[in-house]
mmCIF file of C-alpha atoms and ligand atoms in Angstrom:
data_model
loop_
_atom_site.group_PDB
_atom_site.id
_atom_site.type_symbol
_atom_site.label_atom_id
_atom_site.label_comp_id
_atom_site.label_asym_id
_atom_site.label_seq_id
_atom_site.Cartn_x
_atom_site.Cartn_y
_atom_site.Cartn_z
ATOM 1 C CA UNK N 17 140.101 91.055 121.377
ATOM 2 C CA UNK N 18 138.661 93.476 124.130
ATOM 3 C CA UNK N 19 136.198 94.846 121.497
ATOM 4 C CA UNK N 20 135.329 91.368 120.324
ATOM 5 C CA UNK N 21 134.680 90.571 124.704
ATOM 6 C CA UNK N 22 132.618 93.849 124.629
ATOM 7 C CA UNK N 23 130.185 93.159 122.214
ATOM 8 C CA UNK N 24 129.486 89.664 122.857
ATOM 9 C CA UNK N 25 128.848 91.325 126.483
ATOM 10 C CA UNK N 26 126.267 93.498 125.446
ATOM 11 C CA UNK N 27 124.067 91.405 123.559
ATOM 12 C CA UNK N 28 124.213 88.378 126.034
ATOM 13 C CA UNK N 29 123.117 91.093 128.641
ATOM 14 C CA UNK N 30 120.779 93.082 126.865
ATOM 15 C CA UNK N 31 117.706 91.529 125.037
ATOM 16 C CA UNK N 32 117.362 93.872 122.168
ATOM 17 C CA UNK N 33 121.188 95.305 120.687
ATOM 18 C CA UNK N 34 120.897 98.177 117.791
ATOM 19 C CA UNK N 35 124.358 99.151 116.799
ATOM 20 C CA UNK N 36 123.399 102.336 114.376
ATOM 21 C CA UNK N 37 124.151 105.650 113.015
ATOM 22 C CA UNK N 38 122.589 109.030 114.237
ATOM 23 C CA UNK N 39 121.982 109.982 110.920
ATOM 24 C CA UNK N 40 121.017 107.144 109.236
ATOM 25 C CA UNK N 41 117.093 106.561 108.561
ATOM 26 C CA UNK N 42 117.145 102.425 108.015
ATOM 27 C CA UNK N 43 119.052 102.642 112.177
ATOM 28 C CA UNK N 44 116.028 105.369 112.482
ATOM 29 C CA UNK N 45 113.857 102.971 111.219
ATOM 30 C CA UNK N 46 114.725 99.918 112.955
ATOM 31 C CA UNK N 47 114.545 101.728 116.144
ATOM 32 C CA UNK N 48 111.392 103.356 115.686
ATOM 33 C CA UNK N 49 110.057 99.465 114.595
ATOM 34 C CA UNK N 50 110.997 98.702 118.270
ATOM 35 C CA UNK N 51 109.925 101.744 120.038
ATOM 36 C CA UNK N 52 106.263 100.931 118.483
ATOM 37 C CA UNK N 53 106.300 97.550 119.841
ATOM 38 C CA UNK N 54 107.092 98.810 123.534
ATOM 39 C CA UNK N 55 110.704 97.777 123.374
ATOM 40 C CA UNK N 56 113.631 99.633 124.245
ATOM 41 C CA UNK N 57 116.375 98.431 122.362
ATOM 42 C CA UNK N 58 120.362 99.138 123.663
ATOM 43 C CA UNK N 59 121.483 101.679 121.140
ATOM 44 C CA UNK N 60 125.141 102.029 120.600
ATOM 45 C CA UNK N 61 125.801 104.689 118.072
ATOM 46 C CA UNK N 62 129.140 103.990 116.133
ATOM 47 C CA UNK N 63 128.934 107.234 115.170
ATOM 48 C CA UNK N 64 129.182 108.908 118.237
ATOM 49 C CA UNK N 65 132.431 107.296 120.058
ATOM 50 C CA UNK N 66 135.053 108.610 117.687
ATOM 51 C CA UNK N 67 137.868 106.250 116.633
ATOM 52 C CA UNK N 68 136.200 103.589 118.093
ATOM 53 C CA UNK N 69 133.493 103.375 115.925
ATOM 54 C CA UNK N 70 134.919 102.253 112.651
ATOM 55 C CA UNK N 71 137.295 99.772 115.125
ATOM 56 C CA UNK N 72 133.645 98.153 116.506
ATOM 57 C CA UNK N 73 131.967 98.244 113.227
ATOM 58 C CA UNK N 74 134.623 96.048 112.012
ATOM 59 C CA UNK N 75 134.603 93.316 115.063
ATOM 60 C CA UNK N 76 131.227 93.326 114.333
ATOM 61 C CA UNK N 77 132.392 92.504 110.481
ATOM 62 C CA UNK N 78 133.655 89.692 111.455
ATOM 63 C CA UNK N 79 131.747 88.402 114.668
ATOM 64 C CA UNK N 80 128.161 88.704 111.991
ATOM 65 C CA UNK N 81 129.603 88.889 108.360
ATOM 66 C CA UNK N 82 127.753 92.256 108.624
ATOM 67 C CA UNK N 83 129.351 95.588 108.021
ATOM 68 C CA UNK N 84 126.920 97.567 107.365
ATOM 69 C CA UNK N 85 124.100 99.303 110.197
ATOM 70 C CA UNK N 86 122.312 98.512 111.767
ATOM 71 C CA UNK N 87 123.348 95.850 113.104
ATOM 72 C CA UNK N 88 120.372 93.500 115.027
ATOM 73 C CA UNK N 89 120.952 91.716 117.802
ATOM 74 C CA UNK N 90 117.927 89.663 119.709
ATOM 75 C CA UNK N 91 118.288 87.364 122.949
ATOM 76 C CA UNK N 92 121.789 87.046 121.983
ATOM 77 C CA UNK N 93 121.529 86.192 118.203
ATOM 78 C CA UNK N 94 122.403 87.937 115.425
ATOM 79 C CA UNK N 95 119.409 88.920 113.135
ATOM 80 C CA UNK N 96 121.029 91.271 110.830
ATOM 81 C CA UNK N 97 119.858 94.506 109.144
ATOM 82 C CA UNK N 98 117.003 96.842 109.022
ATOM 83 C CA UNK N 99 115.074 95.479 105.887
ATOM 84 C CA UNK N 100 115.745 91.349 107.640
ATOM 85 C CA UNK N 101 114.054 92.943 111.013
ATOM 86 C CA UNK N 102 111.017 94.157 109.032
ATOM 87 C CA UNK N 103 110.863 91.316 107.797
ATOM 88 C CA UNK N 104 110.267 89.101 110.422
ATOM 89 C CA UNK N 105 107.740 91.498 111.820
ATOM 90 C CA UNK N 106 105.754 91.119 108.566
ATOM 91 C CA UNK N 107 105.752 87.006 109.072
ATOM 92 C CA UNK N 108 104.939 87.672 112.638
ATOM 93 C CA UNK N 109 108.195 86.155 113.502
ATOM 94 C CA UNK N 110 110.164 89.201 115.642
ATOM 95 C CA UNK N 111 107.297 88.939 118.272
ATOM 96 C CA UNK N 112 107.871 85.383 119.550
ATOM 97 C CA UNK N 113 111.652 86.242 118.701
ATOM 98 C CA UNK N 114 111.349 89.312 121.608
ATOM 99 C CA UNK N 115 109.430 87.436 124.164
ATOM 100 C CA UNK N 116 111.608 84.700 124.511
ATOM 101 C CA UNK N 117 114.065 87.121 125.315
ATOM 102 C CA UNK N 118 112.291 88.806 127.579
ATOM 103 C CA UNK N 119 112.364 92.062 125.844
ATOM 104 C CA UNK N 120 108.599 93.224 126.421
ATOM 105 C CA UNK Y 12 128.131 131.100 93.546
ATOM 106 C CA UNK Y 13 129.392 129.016 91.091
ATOM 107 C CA UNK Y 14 128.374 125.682 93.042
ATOM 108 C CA UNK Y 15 124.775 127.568 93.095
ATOM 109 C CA UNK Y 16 124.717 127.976 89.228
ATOM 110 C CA UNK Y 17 126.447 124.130 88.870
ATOM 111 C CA UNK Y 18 123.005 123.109 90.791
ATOM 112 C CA UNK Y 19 120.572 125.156 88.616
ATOM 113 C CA UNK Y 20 121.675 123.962 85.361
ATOM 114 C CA UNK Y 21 121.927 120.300 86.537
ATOM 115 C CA UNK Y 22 118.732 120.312 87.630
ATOM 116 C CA UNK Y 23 117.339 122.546 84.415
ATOM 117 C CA UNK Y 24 118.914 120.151 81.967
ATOM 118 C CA UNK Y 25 117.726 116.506 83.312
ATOM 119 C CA UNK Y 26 114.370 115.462 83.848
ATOM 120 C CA UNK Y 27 115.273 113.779 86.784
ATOM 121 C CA UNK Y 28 118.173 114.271 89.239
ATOM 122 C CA UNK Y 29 119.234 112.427 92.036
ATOM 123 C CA UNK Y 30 122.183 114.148 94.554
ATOM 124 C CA UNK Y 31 122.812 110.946 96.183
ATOM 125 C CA UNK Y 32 125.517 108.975 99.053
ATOM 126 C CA UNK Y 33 127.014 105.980 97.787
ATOM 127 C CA UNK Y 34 126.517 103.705 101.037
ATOM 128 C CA UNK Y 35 123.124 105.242 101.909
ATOM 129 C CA UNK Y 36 120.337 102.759 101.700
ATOM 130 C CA UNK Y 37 117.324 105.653 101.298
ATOM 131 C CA UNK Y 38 119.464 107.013 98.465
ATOM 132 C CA UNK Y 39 119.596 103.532 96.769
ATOM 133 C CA UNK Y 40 115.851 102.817 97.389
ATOM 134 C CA UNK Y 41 115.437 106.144 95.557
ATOM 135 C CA UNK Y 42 117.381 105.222 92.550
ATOM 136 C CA UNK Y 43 115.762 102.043 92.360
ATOM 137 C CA UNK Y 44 112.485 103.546 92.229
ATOM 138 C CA UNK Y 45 113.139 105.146 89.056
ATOM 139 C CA UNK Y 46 114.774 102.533 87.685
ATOM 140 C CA UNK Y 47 111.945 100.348 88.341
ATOM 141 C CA UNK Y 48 109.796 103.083 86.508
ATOM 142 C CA UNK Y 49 112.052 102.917 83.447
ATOM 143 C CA UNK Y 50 113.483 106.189 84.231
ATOM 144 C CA UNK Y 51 117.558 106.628 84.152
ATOM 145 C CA UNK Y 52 118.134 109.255 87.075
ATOM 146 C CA UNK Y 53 120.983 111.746 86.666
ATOM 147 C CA UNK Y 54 123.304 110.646 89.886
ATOM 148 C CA UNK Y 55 125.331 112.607 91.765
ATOM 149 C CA UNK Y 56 127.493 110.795 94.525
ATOM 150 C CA UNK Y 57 128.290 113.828 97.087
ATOM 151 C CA UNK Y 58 130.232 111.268 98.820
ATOM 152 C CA UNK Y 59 132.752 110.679 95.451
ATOM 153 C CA UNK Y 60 133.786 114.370 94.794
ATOM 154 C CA UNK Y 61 135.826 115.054 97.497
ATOM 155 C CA UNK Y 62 135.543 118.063 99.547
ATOM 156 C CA UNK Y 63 133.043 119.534 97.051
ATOM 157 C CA UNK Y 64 130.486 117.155 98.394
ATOM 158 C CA UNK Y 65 130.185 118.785 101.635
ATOM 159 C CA UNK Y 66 130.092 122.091 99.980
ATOM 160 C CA UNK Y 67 127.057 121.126 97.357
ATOM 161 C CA UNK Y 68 125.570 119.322 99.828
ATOM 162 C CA UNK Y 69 125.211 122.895 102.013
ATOM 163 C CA UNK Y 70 124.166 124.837 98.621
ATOM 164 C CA UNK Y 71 121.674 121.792 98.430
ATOM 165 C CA UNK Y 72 120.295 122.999 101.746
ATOM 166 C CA UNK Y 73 120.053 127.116 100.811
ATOM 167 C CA UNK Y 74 118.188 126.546 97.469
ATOM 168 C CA UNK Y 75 116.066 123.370 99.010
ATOM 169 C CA UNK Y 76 115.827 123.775 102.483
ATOM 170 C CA UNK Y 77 116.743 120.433 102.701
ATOM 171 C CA UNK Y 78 119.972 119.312 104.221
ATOM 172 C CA UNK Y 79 119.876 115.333 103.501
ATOM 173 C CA UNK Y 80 120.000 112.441 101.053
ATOM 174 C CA UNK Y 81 118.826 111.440 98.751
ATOM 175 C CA UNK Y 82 117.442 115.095 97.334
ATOM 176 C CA UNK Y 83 115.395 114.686 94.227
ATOM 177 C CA UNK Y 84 114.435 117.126 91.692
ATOM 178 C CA UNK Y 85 111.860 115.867 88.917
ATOM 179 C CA UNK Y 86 111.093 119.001 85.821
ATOM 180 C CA UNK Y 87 113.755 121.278 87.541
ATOM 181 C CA UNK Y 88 111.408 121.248 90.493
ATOM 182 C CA UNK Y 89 112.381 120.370 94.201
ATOM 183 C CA UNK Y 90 110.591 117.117 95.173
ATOM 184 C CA UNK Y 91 111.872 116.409 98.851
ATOM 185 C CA UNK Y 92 114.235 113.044 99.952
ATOM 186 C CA UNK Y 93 113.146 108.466 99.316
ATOM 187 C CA UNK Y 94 109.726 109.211 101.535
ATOM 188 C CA UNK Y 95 108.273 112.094 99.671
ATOM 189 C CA UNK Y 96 109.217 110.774 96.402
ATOM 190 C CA UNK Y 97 107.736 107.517 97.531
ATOM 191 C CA UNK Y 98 104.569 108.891 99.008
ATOM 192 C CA UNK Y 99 103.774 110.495 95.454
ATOM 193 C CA UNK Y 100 104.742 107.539 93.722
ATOM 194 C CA UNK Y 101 101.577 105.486 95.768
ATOM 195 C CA UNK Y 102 99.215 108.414 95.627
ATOM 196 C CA UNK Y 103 100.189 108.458 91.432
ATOM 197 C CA UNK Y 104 101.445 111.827 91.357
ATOM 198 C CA UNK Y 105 104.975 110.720 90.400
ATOM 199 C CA UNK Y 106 104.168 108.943 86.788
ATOM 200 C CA UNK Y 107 102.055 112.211 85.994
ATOM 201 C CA UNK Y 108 105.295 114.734 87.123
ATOM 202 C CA UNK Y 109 108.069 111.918 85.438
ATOM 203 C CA UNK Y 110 105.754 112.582 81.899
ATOM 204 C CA UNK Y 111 105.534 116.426 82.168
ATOM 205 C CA UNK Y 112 109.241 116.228 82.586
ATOM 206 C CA UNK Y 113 109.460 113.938 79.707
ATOM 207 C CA UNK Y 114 111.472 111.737 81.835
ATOM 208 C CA UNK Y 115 110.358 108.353 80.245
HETATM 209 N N1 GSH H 201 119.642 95.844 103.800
HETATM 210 C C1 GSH H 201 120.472 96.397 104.827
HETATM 211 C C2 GSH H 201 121.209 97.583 104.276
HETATM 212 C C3 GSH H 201 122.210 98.096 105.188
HETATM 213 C C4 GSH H 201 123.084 99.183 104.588
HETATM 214 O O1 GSH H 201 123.442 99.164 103.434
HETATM 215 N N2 GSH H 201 123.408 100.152 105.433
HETATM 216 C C5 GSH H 201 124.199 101.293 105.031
HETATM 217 C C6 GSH H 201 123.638 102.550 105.636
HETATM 218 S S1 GSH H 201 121.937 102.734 105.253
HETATM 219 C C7 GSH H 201 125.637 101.139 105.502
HETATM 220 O O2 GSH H 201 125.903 100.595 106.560
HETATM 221 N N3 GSH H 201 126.573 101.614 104.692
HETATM 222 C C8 GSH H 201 127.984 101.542 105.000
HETATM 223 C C9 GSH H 201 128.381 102.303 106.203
HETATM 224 O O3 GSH H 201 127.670 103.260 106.525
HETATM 225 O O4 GSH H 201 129.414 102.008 106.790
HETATM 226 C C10 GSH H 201 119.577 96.729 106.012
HETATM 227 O O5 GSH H 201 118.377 96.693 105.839
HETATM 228 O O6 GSH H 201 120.073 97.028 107.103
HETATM 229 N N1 GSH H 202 112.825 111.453 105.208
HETATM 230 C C1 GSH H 202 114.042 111.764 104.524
HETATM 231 C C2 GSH H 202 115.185 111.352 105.400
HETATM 232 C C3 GSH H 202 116.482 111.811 104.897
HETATM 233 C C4 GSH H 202 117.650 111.555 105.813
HETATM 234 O O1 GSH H 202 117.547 111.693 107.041
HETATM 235 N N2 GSH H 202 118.783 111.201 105.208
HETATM 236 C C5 GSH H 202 119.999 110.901 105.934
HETATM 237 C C6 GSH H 202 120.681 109.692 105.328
HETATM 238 S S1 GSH H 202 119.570 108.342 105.275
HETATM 239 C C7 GSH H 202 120.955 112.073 105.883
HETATM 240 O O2 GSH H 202 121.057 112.763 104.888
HETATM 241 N N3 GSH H 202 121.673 112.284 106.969
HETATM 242 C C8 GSH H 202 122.646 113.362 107.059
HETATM 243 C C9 GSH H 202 123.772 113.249 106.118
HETATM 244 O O3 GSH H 202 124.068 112.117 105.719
HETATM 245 O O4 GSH H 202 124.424 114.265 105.810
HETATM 246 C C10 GSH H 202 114.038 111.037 103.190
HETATM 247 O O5 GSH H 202 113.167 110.206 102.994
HETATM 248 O O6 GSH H 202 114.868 111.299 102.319
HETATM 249 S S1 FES H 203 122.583 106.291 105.574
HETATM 250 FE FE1 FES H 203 120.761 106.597 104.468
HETATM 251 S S2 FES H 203 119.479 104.983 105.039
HETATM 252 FE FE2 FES H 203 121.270 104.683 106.141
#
């Protein structure tokens, strides 16, 4: 579909993807995580783009098996929620994860 | 206002109280706190009563200040949302307030 097109789009081109909710503190969270490594993460807030919010939180449903946010995207690959993010960074895993894609 | 009064004796009557959102991950980490503690929380969905939850979720913010979940009240007094509860809980100021409030 021409969501499914979109997103795959974004996260090839951008090395860090968030898809989040303004009000929601794990999306908060998450981004701040990245902010405080010197990455700028692509936000999309699903939230904030009426009727096609709930439409792109579902795509992403089925592209990830995920439908909750945020929604993680590195180099390409899925890596899932806020509390799977933090947990890389505690193993010292998200690091290598964000060079390779060139996010720093 | 009714809603007002609802709020006071809720609060009055149960050592702990938890106005929670069903699908909000701070409002679960919250709960599970507790829970973890032994304590049973009384829970509150604002997000399963309809168009009341909107409306005790604005009384929430006169009497409280505080316009977000989760909003916790240990004793009949206003703790805060997950990260002030939390931050008492690893100082040990929560166990102390959960026993005045003869919540265990
Ligand atoms: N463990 C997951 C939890 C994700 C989660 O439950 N997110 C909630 C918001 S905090 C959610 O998406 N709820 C359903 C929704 O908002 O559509 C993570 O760390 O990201
Ligand atoms: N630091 C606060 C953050 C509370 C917060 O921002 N809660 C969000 C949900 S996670 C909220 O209520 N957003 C507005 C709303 O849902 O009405 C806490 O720990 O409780
Ligand atoms: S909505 Fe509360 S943590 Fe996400």
């Amino acid at each position: 579909s021409r969501l499914e097109e979109t997103v795959k789009k974004t996260v090839d081109e951008n090395p860090v993807v968030v898809y989040s909710k303004t009000w929601c503190s794990y999306s908060s969270d998450v981004k701040s995580l990245f902010k405080n490594l010197g990455v700028q993460p692509f936000v999309i807030e699903l939230d904030e783009m009426g009727p096609q919010g709930p439409q792109l939180q579902k795509v992403l449903e089925e592209l990830t098996g995920q439908s909750t946010v945020p929604n993680v995207f590195i180099g390409g690959k899925h890596i899932g929620g806020c509390t799977d993010t933090l947990k890389l960074y505690h193993k010292g895993e998200l690091q290598p994860l964000l060079s390779d894609a060139n996010a720093k």
